[in-house]
PDB file of C-alpha atoms in Angstrom:
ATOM      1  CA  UNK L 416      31.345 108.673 319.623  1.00  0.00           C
ATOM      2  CA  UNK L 417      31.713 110.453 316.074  1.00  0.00           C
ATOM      3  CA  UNK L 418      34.827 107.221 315.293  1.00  0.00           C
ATOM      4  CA  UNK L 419      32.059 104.635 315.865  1.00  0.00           C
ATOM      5  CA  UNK L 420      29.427 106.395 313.159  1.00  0.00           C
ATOM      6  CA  UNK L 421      31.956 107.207 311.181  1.00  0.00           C
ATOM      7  CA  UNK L 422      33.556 103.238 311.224  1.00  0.00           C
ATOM      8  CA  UNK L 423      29.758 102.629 310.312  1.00  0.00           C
ATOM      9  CA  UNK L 424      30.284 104.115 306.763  1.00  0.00           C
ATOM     10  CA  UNK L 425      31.860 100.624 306.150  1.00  0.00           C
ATOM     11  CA  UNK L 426      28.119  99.165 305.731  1.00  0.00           C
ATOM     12  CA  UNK L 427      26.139 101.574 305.215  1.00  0.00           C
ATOM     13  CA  UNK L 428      28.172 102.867 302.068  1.00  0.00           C
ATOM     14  CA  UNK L 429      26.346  99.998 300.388  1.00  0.00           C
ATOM     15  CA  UNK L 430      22.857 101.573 300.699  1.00  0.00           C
ATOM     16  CA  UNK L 431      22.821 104.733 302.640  1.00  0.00           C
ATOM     17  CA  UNK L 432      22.216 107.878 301.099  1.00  0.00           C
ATOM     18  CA  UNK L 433      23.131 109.514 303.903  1.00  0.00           C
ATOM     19  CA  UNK L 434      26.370 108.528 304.326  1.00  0.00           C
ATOM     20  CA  UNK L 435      27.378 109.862 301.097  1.00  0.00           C
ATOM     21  CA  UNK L 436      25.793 113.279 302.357  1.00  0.00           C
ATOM     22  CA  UNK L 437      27.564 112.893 305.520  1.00  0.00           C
ATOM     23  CA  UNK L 438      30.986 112.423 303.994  1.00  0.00           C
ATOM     24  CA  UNK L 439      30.570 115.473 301.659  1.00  0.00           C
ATOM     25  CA  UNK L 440      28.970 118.004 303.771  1.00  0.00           C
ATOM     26  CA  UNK L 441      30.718 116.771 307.850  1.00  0.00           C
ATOM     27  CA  UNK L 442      33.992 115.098 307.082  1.00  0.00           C
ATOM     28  CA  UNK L 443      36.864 116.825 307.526  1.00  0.00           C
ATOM     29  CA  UNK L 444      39.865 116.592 304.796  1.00  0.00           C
ATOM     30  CA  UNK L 445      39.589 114.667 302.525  1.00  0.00           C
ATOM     31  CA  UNK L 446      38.623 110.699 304.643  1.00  0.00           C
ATOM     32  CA  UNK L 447      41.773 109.431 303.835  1.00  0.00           C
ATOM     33  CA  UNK L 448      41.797 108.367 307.664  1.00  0.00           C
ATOM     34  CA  UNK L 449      38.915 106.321 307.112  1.00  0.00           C
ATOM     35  CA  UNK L 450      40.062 104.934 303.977  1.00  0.00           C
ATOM     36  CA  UNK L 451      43.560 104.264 306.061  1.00  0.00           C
ATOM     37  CA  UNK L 452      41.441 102.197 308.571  1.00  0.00           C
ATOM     38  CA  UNK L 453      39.011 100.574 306.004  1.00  0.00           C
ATOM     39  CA  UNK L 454      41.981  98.973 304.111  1.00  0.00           C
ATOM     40  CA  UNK L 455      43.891  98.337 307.638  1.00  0.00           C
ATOM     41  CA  UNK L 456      41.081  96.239 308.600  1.00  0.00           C
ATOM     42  CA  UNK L 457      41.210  94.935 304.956  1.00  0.00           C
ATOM     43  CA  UNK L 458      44.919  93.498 305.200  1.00  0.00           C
ATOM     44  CA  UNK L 459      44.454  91.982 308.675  1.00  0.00           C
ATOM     45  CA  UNK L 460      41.552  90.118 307.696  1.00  0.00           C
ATOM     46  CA  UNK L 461      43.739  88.920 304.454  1.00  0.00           C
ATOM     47  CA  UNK L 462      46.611  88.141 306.086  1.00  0.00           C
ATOM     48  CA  UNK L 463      44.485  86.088 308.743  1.00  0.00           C
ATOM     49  CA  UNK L 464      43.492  83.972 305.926  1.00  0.00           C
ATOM     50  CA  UNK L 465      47.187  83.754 304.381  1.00  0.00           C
ATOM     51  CA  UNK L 466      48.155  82.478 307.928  1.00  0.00           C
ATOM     52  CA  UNK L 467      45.604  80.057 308.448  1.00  0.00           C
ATOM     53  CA  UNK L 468      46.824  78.367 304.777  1.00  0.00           C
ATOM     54  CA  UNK L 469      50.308  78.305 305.769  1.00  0.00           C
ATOM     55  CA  UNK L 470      49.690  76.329 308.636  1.00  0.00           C
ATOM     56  CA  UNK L 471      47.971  74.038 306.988  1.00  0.00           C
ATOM     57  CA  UNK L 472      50.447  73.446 304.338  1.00  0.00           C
ATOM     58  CA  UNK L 473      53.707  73.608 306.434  1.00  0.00           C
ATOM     59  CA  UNK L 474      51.683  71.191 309.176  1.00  0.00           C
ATOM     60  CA  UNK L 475      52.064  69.159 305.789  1.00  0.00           C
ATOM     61  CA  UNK L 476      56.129  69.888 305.319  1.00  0.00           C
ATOM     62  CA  UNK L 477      56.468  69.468 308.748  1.00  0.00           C
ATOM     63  CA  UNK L 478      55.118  65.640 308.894  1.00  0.00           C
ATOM     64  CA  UNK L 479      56.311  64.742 305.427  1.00  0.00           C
ATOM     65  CA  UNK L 480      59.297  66.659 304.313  1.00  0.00           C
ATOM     66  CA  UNK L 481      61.485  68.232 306.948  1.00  0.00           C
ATOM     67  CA  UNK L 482      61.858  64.565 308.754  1.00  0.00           C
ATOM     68  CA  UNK L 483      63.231  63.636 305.422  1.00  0.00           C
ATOM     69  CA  UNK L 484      65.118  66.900 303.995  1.00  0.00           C
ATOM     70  CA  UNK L 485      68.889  66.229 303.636  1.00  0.00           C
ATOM     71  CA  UNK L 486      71.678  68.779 304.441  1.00  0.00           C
ATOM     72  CA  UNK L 487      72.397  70.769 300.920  1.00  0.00           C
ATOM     73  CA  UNK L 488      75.702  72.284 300.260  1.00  0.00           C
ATOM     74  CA  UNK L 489      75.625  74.715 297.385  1.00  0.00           C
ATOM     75  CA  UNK L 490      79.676  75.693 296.478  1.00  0.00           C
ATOM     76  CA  UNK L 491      81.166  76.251 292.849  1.00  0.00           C
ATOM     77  CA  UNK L 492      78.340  75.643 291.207  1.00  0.00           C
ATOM     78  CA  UNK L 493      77.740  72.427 292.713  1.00  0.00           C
ATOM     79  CA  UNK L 494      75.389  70.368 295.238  1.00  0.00           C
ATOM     80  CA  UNK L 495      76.528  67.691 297.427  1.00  0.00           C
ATOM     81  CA  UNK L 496      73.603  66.294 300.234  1.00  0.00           C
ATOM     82  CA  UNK L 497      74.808  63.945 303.384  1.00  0.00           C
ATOM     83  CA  UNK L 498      73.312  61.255 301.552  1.00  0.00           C
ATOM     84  CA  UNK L 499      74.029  59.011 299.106  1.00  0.00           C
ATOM     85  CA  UNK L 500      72.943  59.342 295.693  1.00  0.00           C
ATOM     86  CA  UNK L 501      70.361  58.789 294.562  1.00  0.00           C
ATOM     87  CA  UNK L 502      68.137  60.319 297.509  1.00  0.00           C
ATOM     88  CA  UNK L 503      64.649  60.713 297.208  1.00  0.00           C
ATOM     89  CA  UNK L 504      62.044  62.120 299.200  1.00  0.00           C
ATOM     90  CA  UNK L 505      58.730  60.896 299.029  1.00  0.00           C
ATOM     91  CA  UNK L 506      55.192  61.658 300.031  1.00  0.00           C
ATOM     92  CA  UNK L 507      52.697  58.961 300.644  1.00  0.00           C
ATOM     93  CA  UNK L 508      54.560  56.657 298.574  1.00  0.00           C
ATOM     94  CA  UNK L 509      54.852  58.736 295.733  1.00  0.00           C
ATOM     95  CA  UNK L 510      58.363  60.916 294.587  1.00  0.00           C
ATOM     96  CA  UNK L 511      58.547  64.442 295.461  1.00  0.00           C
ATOM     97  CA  UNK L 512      62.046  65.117 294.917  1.00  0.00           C
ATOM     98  CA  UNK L 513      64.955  63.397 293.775  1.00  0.00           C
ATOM     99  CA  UNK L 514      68.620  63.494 294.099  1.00  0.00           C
ATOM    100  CA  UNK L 515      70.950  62.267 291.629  1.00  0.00           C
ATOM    101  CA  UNK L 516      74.279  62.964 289.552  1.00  0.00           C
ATOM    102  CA  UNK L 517      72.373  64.393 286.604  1.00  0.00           C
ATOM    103  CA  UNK L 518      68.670  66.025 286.734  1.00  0.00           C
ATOM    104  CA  UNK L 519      67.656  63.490 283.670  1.00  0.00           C
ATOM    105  CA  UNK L 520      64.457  61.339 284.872  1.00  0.00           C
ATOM    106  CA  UNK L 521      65.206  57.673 285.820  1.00  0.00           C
ATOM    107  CA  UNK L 522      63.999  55.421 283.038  1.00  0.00           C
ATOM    108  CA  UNK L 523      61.507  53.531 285.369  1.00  0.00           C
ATOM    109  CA  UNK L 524      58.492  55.422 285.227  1.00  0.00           C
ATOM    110  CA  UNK L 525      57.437  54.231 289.014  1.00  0.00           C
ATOM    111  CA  UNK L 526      60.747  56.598 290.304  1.00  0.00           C
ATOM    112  CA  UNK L 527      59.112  59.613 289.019  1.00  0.00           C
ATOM    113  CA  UNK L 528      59.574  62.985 291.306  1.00  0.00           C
ATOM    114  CA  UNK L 529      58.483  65.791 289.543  1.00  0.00           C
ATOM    115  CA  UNK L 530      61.307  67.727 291.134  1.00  0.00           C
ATOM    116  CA  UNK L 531      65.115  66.292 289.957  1.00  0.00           C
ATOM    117  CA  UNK L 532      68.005  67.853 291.677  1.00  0.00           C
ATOM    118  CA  UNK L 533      71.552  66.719 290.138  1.00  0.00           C
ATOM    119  CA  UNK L 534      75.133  67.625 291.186  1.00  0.00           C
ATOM    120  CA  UNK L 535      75.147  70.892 288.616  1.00  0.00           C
ATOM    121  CA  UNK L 536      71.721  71.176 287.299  1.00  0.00           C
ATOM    122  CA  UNK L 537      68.247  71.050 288.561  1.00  0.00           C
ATOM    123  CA  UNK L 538      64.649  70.218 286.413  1.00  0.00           C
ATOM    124  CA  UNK L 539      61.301  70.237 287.457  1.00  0.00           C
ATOM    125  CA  UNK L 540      59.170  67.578 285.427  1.00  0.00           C
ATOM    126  CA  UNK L 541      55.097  66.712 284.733  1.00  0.00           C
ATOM    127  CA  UNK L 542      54.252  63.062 284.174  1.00  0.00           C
ATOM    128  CA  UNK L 543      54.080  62.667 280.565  1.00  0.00           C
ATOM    129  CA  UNK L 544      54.726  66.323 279.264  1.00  0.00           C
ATOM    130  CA  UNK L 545      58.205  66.284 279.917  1.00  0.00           C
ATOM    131  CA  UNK L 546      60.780  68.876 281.222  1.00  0.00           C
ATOM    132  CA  UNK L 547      59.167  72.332 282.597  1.00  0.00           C
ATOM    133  CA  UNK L 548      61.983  74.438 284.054  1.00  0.00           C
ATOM    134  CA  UNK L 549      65.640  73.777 283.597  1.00  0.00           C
ATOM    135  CA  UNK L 550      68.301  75.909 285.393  1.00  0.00           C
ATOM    136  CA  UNK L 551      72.136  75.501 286.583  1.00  0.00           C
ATOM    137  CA  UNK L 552      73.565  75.868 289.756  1.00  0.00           C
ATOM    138  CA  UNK L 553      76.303  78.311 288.753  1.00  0.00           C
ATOM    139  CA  UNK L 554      73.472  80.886 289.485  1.00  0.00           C
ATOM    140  CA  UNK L 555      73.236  80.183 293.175  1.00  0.00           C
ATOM    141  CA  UNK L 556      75.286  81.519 295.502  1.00  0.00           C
ATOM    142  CA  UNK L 557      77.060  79.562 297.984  1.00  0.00           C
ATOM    143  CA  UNK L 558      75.643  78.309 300.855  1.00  0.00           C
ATOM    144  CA  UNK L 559      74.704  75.487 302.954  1.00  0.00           C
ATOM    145  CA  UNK L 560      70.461  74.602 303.876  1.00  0.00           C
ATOM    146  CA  UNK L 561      70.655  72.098 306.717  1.00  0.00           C
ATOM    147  CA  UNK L 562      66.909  70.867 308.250  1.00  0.00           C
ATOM    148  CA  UNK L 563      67.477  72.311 311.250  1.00  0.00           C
ATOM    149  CA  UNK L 564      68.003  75.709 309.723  1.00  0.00           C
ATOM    150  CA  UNK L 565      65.210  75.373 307.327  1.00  0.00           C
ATOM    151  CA  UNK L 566      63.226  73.907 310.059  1.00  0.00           C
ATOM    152  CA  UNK L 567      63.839  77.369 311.996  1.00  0.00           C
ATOM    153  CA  UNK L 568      62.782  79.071 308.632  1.00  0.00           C
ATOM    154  CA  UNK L 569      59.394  76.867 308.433  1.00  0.00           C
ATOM    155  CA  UNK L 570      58.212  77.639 312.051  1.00  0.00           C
ATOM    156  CA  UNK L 571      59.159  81.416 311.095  1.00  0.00           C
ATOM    157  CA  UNK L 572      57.284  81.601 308.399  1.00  0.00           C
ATOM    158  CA  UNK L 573      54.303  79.050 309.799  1.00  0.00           C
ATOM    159  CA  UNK L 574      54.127  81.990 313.022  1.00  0.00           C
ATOM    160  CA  UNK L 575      54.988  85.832 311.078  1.00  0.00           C
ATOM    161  CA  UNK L 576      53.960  84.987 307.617  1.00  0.00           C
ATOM    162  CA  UNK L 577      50.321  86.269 307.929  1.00  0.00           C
ATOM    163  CA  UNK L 578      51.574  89.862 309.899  1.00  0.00           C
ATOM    164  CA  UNK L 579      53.985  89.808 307.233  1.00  0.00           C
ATOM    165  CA  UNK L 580      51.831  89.675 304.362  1.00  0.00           C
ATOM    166  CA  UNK L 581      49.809  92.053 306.106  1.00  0.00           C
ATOM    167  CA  UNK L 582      52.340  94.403 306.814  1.00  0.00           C
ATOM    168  CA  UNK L 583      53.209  94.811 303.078  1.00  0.00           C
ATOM    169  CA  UNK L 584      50.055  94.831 301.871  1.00  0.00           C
ATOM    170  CA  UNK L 585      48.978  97.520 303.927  1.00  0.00           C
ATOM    171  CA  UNK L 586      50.253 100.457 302.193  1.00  0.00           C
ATOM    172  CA  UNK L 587      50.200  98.987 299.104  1.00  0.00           C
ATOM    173  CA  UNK L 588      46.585  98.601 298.911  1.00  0.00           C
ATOM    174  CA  UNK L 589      46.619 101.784 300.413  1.00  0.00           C
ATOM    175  CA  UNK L 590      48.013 103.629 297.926  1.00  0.00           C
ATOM    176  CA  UNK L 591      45.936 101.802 295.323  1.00  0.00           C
ATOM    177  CA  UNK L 592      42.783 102.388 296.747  1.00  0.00           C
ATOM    178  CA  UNK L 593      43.558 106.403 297.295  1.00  0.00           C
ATOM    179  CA  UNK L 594      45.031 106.772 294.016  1.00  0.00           C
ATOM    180  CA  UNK L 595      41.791 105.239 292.851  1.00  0.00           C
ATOM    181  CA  UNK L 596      39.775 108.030 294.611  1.00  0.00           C
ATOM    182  CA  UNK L 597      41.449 110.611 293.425  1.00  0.00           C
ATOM    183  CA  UNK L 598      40.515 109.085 289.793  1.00  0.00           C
ATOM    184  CA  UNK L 599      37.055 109.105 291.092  1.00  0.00           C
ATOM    185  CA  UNK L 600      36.902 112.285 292.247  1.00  0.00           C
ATOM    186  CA  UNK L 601      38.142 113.708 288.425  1.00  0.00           C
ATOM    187  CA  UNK L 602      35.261 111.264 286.794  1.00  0.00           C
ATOM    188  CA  UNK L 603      32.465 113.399 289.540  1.00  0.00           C
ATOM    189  CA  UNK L 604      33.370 116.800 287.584  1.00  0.00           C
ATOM    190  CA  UNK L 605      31.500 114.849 285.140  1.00  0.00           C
ATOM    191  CA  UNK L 606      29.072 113.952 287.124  1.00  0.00           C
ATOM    192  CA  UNK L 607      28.337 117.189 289.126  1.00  0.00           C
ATOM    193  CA  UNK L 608      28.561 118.994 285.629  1.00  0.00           C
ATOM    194  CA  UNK L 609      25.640 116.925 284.339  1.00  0.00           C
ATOM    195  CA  UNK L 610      23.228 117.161 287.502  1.00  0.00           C
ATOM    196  CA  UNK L 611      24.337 120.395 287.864  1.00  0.00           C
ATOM    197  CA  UNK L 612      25.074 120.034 291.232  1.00  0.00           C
ATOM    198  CA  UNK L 613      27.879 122.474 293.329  1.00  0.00           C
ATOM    199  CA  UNK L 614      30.400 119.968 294.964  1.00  0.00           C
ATOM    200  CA  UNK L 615      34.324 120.761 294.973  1.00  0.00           C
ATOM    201  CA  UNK L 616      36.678 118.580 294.584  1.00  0.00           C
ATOM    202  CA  UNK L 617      37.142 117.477 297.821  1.00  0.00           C
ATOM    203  CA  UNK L 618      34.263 116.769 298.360  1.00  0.00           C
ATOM    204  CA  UNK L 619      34.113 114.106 295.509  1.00  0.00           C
ATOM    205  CA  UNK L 620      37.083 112.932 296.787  1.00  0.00           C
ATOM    206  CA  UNK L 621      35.485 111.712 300.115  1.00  0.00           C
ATOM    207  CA  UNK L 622      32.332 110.384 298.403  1.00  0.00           C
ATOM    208  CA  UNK L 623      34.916 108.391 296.330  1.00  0.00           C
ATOM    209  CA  UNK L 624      36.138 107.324 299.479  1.00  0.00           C
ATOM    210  CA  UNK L 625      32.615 106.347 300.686  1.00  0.00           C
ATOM    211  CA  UNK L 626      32.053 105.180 297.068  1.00  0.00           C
ATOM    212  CA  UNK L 627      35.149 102.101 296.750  1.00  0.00           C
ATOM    213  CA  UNK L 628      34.349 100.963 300.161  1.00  0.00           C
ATOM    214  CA  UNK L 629      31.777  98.276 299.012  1.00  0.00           C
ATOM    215  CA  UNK L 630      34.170  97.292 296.895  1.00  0.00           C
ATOM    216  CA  UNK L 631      37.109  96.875 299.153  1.00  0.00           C
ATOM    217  CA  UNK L 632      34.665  95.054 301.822  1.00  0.00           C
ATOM    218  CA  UNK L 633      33.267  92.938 298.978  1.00  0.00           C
ATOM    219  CA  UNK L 634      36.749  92.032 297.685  1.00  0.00           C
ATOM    220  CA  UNK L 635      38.641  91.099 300.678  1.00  0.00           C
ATOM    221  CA  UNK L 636      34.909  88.811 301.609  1.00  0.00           C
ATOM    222  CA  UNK L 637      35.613  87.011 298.349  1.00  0.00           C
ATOM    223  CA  UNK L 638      39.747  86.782 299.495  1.00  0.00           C
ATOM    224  CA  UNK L 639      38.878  84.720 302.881  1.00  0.00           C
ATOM    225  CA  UNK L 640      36.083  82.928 301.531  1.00  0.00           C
ATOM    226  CA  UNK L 641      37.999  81.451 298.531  1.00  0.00           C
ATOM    227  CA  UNK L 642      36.124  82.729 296.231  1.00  0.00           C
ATOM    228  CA  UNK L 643      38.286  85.646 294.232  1.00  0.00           C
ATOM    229  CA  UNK L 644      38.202  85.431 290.320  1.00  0.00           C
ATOM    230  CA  UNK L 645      39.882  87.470 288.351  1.00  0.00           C
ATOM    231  CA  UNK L 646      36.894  89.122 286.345  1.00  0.00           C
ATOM    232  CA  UNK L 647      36.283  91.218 290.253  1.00  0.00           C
ATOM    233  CA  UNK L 648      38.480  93.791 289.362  1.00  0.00           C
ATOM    234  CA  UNK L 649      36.606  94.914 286.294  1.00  0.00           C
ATOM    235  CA  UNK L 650      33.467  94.794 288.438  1.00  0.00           C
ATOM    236  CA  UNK L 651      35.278  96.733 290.837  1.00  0.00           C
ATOM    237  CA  UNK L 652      35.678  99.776 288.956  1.00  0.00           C
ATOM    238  CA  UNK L 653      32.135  99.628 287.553  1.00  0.00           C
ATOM    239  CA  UNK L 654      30.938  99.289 291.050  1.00  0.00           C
ATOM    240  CA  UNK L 655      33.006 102.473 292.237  1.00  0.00           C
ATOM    241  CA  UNK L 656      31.728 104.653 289.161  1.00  0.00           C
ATOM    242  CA  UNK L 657      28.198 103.078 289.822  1.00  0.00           C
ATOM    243  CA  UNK L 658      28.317 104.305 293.904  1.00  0.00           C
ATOM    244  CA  UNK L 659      29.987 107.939 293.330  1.00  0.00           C
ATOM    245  CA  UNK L 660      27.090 108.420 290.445  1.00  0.00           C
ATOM    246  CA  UNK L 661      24.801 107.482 293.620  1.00  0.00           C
ATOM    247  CA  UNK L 662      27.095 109.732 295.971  1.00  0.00           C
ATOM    248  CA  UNK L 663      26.886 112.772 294.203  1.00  0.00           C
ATOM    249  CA  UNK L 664      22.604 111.961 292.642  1.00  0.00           C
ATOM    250  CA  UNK L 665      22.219 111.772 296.828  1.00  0.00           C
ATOM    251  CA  UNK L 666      24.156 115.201 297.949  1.00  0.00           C
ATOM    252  CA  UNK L 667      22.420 116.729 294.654  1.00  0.00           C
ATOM    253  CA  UNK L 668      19.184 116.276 296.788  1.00  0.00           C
ATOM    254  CA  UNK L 669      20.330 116.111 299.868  1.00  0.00           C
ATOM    255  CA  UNK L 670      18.194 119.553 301.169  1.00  0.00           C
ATOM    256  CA  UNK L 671      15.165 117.820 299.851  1.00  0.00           C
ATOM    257  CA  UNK L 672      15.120 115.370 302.851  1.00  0.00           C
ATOM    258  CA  UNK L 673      17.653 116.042 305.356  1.00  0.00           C
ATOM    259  CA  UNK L 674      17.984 119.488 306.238  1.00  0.00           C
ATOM    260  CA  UNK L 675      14.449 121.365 307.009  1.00  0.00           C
ATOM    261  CA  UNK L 676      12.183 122.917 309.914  1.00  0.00           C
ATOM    262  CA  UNK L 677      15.877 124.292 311.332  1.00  0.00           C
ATOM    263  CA  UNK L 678      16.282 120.855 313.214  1.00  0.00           C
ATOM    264  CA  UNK L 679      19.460 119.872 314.293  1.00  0.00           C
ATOM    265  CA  UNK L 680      21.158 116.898 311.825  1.00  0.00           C
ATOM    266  CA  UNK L 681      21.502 114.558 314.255  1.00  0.00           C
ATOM    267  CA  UNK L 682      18.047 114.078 315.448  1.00  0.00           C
ATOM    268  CA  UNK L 683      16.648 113.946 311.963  1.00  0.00           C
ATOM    269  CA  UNK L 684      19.150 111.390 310.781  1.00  0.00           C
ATOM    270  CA  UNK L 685      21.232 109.942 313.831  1.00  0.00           C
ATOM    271  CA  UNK L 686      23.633 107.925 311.943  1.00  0.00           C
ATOM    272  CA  UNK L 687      26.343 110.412 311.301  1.00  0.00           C
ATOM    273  CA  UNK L 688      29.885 110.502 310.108  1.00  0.00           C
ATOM    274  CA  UNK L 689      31.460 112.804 310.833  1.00  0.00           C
ATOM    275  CA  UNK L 690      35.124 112.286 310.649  1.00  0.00           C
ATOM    276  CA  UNK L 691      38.539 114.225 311.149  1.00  0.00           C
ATOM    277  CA  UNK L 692      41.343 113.343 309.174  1.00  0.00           C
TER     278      UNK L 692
END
């Protein structure tokens, strides 16, 4: 099943020489159907994780904050709640938000929320630093948030969110990632000019593809472990340039160790893959 070697690229791109060989001298195009399915698995795996944290903090709104949430009526530039002021909503004793006729912070230090809704204005606060974010309802348009609406919203969210995320980050990263091969493919002319090696353009272009698939694997292992800093991205790149140097050093001497006695590929290297796009 030439899919199945060719979905095997995914892992062996981090130390196979043939693969690179593979994806210059067998793969039709230029892999981009590869690349679509590489960064398809990619965003499912991501969005998996975004849905498992969204349970876990709406399981947290759901217990604490919707049993408490008032109905909000947002109309000339004004908020009026079904309850009367002030209204606060609290978490394990301590203030989360706070309804009032003005968004200034109650004297007593103990009735700190760090979020302060008033009739016209709204603040959010941190203990001791004072006033973060200021803004006026004349922005908002008019409408009315009742729990049970926002409690539809919640459960929406809590069950979609992940295919959601998923769904828009799927041609985004797309498009990032191929863009980024293309690049790739332009920095091999250097490459192919300094070996001296024969390889057209597309042909870079799908060990580029080969070449950022460690680092799309890598990156979305760091996503759903927690572990994503911001310094990967840099180490991204160098980790592309470092692989398509590898890509084209391996197709430069490809002949030496692959292709001989007139055997057929496959039975001197059975891990091919071969791919139409």
């Amino acid at each position: 099943m030439p899919w199945l070697n060719t979905l095997r690229t995914m892992y062996l791109a981090f130390y196979s020489k043939h693969a690179y060989i593979r994806a210059a001298r067998e793969w039709k195009g230029i892999g981009y159907g590869y690349l679509f399915v590489l960064v398809l698995i990619s965003s499912l795996c991501i969005g998996l994780w975004v849905h498992t944290w969204l349970n876990i903090a709406i399981a947290g709104i759901e217990k604490h904050i919707l049993p408490q949430l008032p109905s909000m009526t947002f109309a000339d530039g004004h908020l009026t709640i079904d309850k009367e002021l002030p209204y606060v909503i609290s978490v394990n004793g301590n203030g989360l938000c706070r309804f009032d006729k003005t968004n200034d912070l109650p004297p007593d230090p103990v009735e700190f929320a760090p979020i302060v809704l008033g009739t016209s204005d709204a603040a959010v606060y941190a203990r001791g630093k004072g006033i973060l974010k200021e803004w006026v309802y004349e922005k908002v348009w008019s409408l009315v948030l009742d729990p049970l609406g926002v409690t539809k919203f919640v459960k929406f969210i809590k069950t979609w969110g992940g295919i959601v995320v998923a769904g828009i980050l799927l041609p985004i990263q797309f498009l990032w990632v191929a863009s980024q091969t293309l690049f790739l493919g332009a920095i091999g002319r250097i490459f192919t000019n300094t070996m001296r090696v024969a390889l057209t353009y597309s042909r870079l272009v799908r060990i580029s593809v080969v070449a950022v698939t460690p680092g799309v694997v890598l990156g979305t292992l760091l996503i759903v472990s927690n572990q994503f800093f911001a310094l990967w991205l840099g180490i991204y790149a160098i980790m592309g340039v470092i692989y398509l140097f590898y890509g084209v050093y391996s197709n430069k001497h490809a002949d030496d160790h692959l292709f001989f006695q007139d055997m057929p590929i496959d039975d001197v290297y059975p891990e091919t893959t071969e791919f139409e796009s």
